[in-house]
Short mmCIF file of C-alpha atoms and ligand atoms in Angstrom, two decimals:
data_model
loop_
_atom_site.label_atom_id
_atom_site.label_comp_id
_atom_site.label_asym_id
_atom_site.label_seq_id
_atom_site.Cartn_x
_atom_site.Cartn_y
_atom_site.Cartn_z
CA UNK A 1 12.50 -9.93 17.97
CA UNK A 2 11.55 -11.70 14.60
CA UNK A 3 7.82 -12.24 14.70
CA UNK A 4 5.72 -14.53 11.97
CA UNK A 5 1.85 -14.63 10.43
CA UNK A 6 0.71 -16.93 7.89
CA UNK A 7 -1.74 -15.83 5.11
CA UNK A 8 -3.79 -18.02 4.90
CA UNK A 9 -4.81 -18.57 1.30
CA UNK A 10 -5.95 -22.38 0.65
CA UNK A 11 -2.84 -24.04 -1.22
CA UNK A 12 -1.18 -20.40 -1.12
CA UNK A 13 -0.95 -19.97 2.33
CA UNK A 14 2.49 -17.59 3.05
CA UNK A 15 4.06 -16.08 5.89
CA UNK A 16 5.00 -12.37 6.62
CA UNK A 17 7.99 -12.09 8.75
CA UNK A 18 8.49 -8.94 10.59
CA UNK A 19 12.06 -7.96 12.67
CA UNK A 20 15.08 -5.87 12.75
CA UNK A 21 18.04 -6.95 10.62
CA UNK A 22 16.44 -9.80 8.37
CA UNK A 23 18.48 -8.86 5.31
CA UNK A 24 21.58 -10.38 6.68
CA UNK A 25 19.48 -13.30 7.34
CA UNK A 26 17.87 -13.57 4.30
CA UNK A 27 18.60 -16.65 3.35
CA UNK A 28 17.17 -18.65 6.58
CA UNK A 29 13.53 -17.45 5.94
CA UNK A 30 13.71 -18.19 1.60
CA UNK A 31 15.41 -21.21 1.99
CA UNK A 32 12.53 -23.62 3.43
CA UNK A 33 10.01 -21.84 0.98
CA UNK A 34 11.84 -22.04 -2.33
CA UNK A 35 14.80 -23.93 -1.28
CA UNK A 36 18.19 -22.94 -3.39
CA UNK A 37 16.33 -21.93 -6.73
CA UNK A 38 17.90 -18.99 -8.83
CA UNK A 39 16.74 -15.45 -7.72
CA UNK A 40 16.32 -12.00 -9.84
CA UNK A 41 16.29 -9.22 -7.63
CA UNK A 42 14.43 -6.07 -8.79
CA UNK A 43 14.52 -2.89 -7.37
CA UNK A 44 14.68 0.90 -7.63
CA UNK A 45 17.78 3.33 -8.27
CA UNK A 46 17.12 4.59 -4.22
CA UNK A 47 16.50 1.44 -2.63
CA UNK A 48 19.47 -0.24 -4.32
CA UNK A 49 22.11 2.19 -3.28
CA UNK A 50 20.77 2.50 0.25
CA UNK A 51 20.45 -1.49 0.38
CA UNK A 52 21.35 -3.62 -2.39
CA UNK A 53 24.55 -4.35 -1.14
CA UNK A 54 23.31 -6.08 1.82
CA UNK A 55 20.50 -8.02 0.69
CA UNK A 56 23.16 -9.36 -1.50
CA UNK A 57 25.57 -10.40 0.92
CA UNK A 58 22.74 -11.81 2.87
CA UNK A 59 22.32 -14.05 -0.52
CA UNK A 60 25.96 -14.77 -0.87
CA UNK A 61 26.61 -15.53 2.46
CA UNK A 62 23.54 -18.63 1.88
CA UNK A 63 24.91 -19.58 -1.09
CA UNK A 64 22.01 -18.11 -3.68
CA UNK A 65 22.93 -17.50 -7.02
CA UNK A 66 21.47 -14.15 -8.22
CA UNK A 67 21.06 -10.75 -10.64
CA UNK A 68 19.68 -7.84 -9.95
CA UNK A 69 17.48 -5.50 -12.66
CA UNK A 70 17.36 -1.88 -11.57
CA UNK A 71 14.44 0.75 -12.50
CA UNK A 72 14.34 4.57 -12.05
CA UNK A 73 12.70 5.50 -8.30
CA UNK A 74 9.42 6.59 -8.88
CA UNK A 75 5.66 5.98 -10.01
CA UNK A 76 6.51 6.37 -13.83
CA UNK A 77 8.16 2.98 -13.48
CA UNK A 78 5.37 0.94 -13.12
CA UNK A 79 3.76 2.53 -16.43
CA UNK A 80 2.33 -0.37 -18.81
CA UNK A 81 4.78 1.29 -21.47
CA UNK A 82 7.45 0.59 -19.48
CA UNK A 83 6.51 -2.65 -18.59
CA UNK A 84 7.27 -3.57 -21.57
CA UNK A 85 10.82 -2.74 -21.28
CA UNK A 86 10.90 -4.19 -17.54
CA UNK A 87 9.53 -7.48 -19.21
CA UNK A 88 12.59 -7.50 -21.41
CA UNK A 89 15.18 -7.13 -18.95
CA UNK A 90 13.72 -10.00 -17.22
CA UNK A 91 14.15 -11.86 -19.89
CA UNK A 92 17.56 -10.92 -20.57
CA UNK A 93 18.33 -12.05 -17.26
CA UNK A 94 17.88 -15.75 -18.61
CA UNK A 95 14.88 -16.12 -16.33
CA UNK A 96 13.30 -19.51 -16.36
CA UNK A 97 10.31 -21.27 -14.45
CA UNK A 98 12.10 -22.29 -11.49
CA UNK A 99 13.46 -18.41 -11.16
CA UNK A 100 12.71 -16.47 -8.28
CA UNK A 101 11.47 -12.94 -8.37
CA UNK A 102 12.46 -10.70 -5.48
CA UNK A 103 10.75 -7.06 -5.39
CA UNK A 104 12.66 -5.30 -3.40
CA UNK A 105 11.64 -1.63 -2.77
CA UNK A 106 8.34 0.26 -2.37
CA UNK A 107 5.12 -0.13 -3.61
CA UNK A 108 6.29 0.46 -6.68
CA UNK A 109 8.69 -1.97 -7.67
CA UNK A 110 6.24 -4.34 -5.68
CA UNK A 111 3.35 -3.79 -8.16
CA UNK A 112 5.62 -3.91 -10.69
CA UNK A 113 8.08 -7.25 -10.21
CA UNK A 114 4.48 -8.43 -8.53
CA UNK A 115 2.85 -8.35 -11.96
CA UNK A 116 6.07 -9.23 -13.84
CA UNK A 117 6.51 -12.62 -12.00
CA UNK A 118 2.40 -12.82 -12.91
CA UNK A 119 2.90 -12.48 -16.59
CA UNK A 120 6.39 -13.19 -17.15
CA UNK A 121 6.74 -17.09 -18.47
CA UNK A 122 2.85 -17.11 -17.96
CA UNK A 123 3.92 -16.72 -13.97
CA UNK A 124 6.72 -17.16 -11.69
CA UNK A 125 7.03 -17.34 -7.94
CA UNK A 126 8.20 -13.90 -6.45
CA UNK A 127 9.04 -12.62 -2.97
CA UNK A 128 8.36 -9.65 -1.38
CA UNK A 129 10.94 -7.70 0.61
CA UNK A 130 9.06 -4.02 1.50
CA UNK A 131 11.46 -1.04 1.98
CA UNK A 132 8.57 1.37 3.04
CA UNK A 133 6.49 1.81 5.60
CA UNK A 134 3.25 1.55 2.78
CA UNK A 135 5.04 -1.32 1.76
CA UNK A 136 5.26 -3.41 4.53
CA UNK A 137 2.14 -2.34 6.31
CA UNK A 138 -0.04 -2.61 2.74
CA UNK A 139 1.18 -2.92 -0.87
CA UNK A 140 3.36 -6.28 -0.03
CA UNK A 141 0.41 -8.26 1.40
CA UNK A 142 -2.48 -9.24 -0.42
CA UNK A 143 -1.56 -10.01 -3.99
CA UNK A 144 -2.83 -7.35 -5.59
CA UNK A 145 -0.33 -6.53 -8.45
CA UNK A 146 -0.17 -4.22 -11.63
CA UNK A 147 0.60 -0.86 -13.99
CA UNK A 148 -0.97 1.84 -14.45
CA UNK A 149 -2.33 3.21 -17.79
CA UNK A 150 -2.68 6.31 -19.51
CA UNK A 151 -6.59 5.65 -18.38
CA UNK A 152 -5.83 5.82 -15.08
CA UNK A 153 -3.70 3.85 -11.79
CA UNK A 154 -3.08 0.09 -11.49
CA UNK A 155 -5.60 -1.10 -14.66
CA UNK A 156 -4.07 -3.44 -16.05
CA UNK A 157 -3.15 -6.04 -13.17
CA UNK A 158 -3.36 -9.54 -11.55
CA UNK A 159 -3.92 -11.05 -8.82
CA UNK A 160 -0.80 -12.85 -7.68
CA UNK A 161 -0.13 -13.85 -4.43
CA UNK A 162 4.02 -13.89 -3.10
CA UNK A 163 5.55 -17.17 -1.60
CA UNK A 164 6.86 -14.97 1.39
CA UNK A 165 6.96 -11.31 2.41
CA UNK A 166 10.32 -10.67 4.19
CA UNK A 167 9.43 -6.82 6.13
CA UNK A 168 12.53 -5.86 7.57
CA UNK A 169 12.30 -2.86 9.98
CA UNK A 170 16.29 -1.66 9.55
CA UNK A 171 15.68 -0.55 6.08
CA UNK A 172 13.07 2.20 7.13
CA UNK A 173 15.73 4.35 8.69
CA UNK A 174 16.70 5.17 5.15
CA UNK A 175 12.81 6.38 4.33
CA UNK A 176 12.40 10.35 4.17
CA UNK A 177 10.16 11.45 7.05
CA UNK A 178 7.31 12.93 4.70
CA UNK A 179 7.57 8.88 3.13
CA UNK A 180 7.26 7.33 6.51
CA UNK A 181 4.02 9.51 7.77
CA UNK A 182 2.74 8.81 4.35
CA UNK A 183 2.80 5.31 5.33
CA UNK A 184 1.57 5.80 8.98
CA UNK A 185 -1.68 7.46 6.88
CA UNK A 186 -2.33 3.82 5.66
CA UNK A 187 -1.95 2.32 9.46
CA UNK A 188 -4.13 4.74 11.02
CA UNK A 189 -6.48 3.27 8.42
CA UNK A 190 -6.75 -0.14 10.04
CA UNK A 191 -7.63 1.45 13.07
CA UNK A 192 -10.19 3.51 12.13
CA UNK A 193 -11.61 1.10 9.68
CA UNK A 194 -11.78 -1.88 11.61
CA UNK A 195 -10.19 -1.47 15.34
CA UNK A 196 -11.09 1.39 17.40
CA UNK A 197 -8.63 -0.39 20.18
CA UNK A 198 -5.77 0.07 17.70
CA UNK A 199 -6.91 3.49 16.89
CA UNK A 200 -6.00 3.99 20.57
CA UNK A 201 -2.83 2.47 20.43
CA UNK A 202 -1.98 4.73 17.53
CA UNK A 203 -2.90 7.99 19.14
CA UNK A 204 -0.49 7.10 22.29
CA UNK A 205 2.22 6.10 20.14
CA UNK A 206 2.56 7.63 16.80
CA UNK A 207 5.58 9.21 17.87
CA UNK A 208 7.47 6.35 18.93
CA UNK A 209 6.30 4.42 15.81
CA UNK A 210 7.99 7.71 13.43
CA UNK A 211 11.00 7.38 14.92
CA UNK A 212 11.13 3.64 14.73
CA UNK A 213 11.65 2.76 18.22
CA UNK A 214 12.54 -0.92 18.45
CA UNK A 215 9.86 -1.36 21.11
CA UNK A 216 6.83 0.05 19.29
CA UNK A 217 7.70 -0.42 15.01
CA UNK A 218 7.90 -4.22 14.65
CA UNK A 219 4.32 -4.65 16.90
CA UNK A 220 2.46 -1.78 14.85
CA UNK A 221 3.70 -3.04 11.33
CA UNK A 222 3.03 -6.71 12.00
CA UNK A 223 -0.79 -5.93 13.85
CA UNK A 224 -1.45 -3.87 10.42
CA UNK A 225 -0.46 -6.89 8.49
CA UNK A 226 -2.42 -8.96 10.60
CA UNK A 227 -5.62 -7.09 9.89
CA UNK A 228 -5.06 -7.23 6.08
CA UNK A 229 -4.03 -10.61 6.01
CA UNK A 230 -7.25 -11.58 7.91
CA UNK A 231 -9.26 -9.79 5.42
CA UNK A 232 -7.33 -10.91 2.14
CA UNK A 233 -7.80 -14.30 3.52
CA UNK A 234 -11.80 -14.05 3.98
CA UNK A 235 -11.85 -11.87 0.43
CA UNK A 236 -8.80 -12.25 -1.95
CA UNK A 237 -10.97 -10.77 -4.78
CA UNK A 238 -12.91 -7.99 -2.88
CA UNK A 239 -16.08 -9.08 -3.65
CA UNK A 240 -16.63 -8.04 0.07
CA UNK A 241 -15.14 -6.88 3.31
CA UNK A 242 -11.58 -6.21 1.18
CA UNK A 243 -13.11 -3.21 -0.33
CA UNK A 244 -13.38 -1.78 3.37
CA UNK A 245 -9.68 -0.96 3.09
CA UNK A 246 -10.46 1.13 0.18
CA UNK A 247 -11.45 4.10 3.21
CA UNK A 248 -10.25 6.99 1.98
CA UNK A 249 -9.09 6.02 -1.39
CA UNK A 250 -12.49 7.30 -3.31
CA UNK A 251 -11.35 10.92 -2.27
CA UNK A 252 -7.47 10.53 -2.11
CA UNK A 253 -7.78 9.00 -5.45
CA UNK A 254 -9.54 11.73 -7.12
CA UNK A 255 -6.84 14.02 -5.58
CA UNK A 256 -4.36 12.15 -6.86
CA UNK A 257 -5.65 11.80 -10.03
CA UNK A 258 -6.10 15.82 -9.71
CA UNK A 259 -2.63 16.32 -8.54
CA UNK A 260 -0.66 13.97 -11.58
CA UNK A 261 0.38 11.15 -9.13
CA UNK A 262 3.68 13.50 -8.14
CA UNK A 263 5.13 14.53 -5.02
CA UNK A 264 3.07 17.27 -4.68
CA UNK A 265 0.65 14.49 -2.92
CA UNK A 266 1.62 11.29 -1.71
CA UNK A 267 -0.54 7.98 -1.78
CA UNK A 268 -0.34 8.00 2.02
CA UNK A 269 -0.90 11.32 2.48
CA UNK A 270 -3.77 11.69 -0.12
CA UNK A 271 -5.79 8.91 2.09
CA UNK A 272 -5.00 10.96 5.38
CA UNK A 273 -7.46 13.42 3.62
CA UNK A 274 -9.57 11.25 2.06
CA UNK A 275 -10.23 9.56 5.13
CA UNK A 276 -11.06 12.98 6.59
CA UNK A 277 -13.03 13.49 3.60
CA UNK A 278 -15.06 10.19 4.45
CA UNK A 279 -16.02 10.98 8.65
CA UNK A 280 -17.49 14.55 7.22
CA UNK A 281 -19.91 12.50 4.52
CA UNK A 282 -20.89 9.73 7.89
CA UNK A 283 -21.38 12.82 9.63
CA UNK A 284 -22.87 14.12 6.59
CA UNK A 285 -25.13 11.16 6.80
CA UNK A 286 -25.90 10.64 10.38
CA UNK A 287 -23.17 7.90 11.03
CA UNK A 288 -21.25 9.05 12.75
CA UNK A 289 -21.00 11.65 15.88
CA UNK A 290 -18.99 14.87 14.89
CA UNK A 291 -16.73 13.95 17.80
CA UNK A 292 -15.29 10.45 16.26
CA UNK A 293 -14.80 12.40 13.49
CA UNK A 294 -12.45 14.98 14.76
CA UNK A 295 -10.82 12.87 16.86
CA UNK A 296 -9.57 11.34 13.31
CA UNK A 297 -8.74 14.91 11.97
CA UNK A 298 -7.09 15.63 15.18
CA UNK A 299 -4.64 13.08 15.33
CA UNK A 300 -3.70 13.06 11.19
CA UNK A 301 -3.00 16.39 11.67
CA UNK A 302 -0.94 16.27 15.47
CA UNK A 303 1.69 14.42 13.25
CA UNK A 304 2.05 16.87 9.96
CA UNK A 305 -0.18 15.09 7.74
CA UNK A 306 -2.70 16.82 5.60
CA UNK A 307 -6.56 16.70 6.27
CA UNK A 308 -8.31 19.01 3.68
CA UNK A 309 -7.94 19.41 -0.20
CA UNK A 310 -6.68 22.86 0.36
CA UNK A 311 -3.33 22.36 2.02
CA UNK A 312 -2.54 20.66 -1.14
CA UNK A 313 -0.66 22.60 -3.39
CA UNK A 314 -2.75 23.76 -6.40
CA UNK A 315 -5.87 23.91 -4.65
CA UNK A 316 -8.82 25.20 -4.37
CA UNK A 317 -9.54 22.31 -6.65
CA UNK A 318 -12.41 22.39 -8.75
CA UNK A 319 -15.63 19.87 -7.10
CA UNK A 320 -17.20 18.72 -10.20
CA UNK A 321 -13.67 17.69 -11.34
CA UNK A 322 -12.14 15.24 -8.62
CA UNK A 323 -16.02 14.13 -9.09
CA UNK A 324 -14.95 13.19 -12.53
CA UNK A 325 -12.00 11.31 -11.41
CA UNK A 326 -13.67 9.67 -9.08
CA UNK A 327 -16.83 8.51 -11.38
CA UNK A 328 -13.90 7.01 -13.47
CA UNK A 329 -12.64 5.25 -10.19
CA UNK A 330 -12.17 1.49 -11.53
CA UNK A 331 -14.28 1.15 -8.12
CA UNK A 332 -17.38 3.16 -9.58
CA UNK A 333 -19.83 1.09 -11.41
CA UNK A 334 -22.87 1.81 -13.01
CA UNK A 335 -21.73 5.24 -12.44
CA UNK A 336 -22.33 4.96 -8.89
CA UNK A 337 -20.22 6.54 -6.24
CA UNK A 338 -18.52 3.91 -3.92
CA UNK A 339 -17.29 5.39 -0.55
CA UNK A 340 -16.42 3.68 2.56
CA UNK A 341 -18.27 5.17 5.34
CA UNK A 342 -18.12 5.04 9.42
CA UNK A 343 -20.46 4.44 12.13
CA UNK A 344 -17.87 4.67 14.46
CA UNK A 345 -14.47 5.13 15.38
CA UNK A 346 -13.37 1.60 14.02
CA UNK A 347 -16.62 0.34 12.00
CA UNK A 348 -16.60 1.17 8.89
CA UNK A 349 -19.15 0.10 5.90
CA UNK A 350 -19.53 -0.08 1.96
CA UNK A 351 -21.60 2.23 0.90
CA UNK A 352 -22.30 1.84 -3.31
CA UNK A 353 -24.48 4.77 -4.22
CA UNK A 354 -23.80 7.89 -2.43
CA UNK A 355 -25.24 11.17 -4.74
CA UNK A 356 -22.54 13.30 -6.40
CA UNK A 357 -24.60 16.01 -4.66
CA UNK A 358 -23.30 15.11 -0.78
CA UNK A 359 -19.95 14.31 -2.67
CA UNK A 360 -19.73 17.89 -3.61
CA UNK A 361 -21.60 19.09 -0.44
CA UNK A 362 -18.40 17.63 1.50
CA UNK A 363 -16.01 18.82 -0.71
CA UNK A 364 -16.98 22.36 -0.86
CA UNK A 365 -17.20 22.37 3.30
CA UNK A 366 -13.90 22.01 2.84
CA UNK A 367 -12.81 24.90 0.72
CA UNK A 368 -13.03 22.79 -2.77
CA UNK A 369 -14.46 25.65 -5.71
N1 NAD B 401 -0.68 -3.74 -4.54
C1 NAD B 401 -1.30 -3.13 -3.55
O1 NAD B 401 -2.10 -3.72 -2.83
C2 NAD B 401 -0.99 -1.69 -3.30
C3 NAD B 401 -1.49 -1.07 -2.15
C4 NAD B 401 -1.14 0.25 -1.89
C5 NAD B 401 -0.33 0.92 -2.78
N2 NAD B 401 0.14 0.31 -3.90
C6 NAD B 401 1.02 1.00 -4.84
O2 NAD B 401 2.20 1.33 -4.14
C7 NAD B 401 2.80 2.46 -4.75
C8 NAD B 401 3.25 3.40 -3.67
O3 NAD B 401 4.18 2.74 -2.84
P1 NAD B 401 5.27 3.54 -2.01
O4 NAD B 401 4.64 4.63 -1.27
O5 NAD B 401 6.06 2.52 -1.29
O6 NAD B 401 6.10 4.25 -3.17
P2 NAD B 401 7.52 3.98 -3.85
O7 NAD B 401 7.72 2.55 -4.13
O8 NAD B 401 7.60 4.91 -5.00
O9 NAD B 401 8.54 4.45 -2.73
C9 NAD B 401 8.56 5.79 -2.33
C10 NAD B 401 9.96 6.39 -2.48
O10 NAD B 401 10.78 5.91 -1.42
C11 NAD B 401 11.99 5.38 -1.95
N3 NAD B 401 12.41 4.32 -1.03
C12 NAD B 401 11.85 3.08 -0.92
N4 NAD B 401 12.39 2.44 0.12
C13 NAD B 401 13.32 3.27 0.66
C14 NAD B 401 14.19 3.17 1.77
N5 NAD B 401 14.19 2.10 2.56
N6 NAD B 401 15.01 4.23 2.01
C15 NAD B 401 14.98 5.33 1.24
N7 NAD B 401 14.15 5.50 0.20
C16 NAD B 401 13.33 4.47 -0.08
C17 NAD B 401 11.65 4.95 -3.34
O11 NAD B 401 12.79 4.92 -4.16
C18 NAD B 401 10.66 6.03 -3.77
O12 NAD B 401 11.36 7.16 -4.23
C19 NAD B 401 1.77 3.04 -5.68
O13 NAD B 401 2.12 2.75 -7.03
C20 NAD B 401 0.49 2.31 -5.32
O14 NAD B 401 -0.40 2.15 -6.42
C21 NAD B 401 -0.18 -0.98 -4.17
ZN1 ZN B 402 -3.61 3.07 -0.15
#
């Protein structure tokens, strides 16, 4: 089954399409959105020999006229350096306004072709068509686009919202496991952060959702979209309630940062301990009950995903330093630690100026030096 949201973004509204075997069909869903108009694919080295070829026959078979520009697999190519090269190749692609950009990959190439059809010609429409789990259940919705500097992740960016999002479930049988659970990290967020009834969903079928069973996949990706769609909708610029879905990102972040963005830690599976990381500091605080927060712990870790800085290789990390990364946290301001916090299983709030001392009082609970 092919199921269908709308965004809905005054004048920008767009829908997210969610089902099995969409590539093949790609044409029927772009077609009453951008009509005929000439597309540039762009995608990564992996994606593009596991895929390309049928994303284009899907656009030859409706008649589309389109090229295809090809970057290495990996974080480094969505470096602002780089960009610069990316931009080119665009160009040479004898891109005009009416030209269509299609990022098709991970979160990667969608942060990247995102803030190339943002920039490129002063802005461009562009598509998204996810190939990971983060992808589809995250990175592709909300218009967040951008490259990351040698100051830090995703600083120099804008905010550009895709005409359609195109999630096609087929293409995640491709996705190493260790990619896929770092995705699930990001769904479990919704739960916790906002849906305690999804949280429960989760915990009885996490296993049927990593092995992408028809029945279970297309319902969990699309509910996740849901839930950021309704808050990109009600906060495009996270002024508010979008900055809830930063839960676990102060602490993965600084991880990440710790780590050098590599595979020794994935996105996905930095937030699985960040959001760990979080329920100790509301239980910390008197939020939340030591049982919610365990339950969280319990089921990250029933599935193989980390929960504590030191199953991360090169720890015991150092507390004062991820403090550092965080205080540099485009988040921070003022110097002021911003961490999402629970009450509950599924209730989560902003909190703007938590002390570095609890910071460091979590983090050295947990075996951080
Ligand atoms: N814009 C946003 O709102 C937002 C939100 C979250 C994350 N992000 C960004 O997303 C990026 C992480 O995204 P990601 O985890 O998708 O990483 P990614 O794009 O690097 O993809 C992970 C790996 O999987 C490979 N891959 C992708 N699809 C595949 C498939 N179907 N089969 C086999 N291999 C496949 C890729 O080549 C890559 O090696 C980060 O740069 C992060 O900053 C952006
Ligand atoms: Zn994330």
């Amino acid at each position: 089954v092919t199921e269908r949201l709308t965004v809905d973004l005054a004048g920008r509204a767009y829908d997210i399409v969610v089902g099995a075997g969409l590539l093949a069909r790609v044409g029927e869903f772009l077609a009453p959105v951008i009509g005929r108009r000439r597309l540039i694919v762009v995608t990564d080295e992996t994606v593009a020999q596991h895929h390309l070829a049928a994303l284009q026959a899907g656009l030859d078979a409706a008649g589309y006229r389109h090229a295809a520009v090809i970057v290495p697999a990996g974080e480094s190519s969505k470096d602002l350096h780089r960009f610069a090269d990316f931009a080119e190749q665009v160009l040479d692609q004898g891109i005009d306004r009416n030209t269509v950009l299609v990022a098709f990959g991970g979160g990667v190439v969608g942060d990247l072709a995102g803030f190339g059809a943002a920039t490129v010609l002063r802005g461009v429409d562009f598509v998204q068509i996810p190939t990971t789990l983060l992808a589809q259940v995250d990175s592709s919705v909300g218009g967040k686009t951008g490259v990351d500097t040698r100051h830090g992740k995703n600083l120099v960016g804008a905010f550009h919202q895709p005409r359609l999002v195109l999630a096609d479930l087929d293409v995640l049988k491709t996705l190493p496991h260790r990619e896929l659970l770092a995705g699930y990290a990001e769904m479990v967020k919704y739960g916790i952060l906002g849906d305690v009834g999804f949280f429960e969903y989760l915990e009885s079928a996490a296993p049927r959702i990593l092995a992408l069973d028809p029945a279970v996949i297309g319902h969990a990706v699309l509910e996740c979209c849901r839930m950021k769609a309704a808050i990109v909708a009600e906060d495009e610029r996270e002024a508010g309630r979008r900055a809830l879905l930063n839960l676990g990102h102060t602490f993965g972040h600084a991880l990440e940062a710790e780590t050098g963005y590599g595979s020794a830690l994935l996105h996905g599976e930095a937030v699985a301990i960040g959001m760990v990381l979080a329920a100790e500091m509301s239980v910390h605080l008197g939020l939340l009950d030591k049982v919610g927060a365990e339950r969280i712990r319990r089921h990250l870790d029933a599935l193989g995903l980390p929960t504590s800085p030191n199953q991360v290789p090169g720890a015991p990390f150092k507390a004062a330093r991820l403090i550092e990364h965080m205080s540099h946290d485009k988040k921070t301001i003022d110097g002021k630690l911003t961490f999402v916090l629970l009450d509950r299983v599924g209730h989560s709030r902003v909190e703007r100026d938590v002390p570095a001392a609890l910071v460091e009082r979590v983090l050295t609970a947990t075996g951080a030096a």
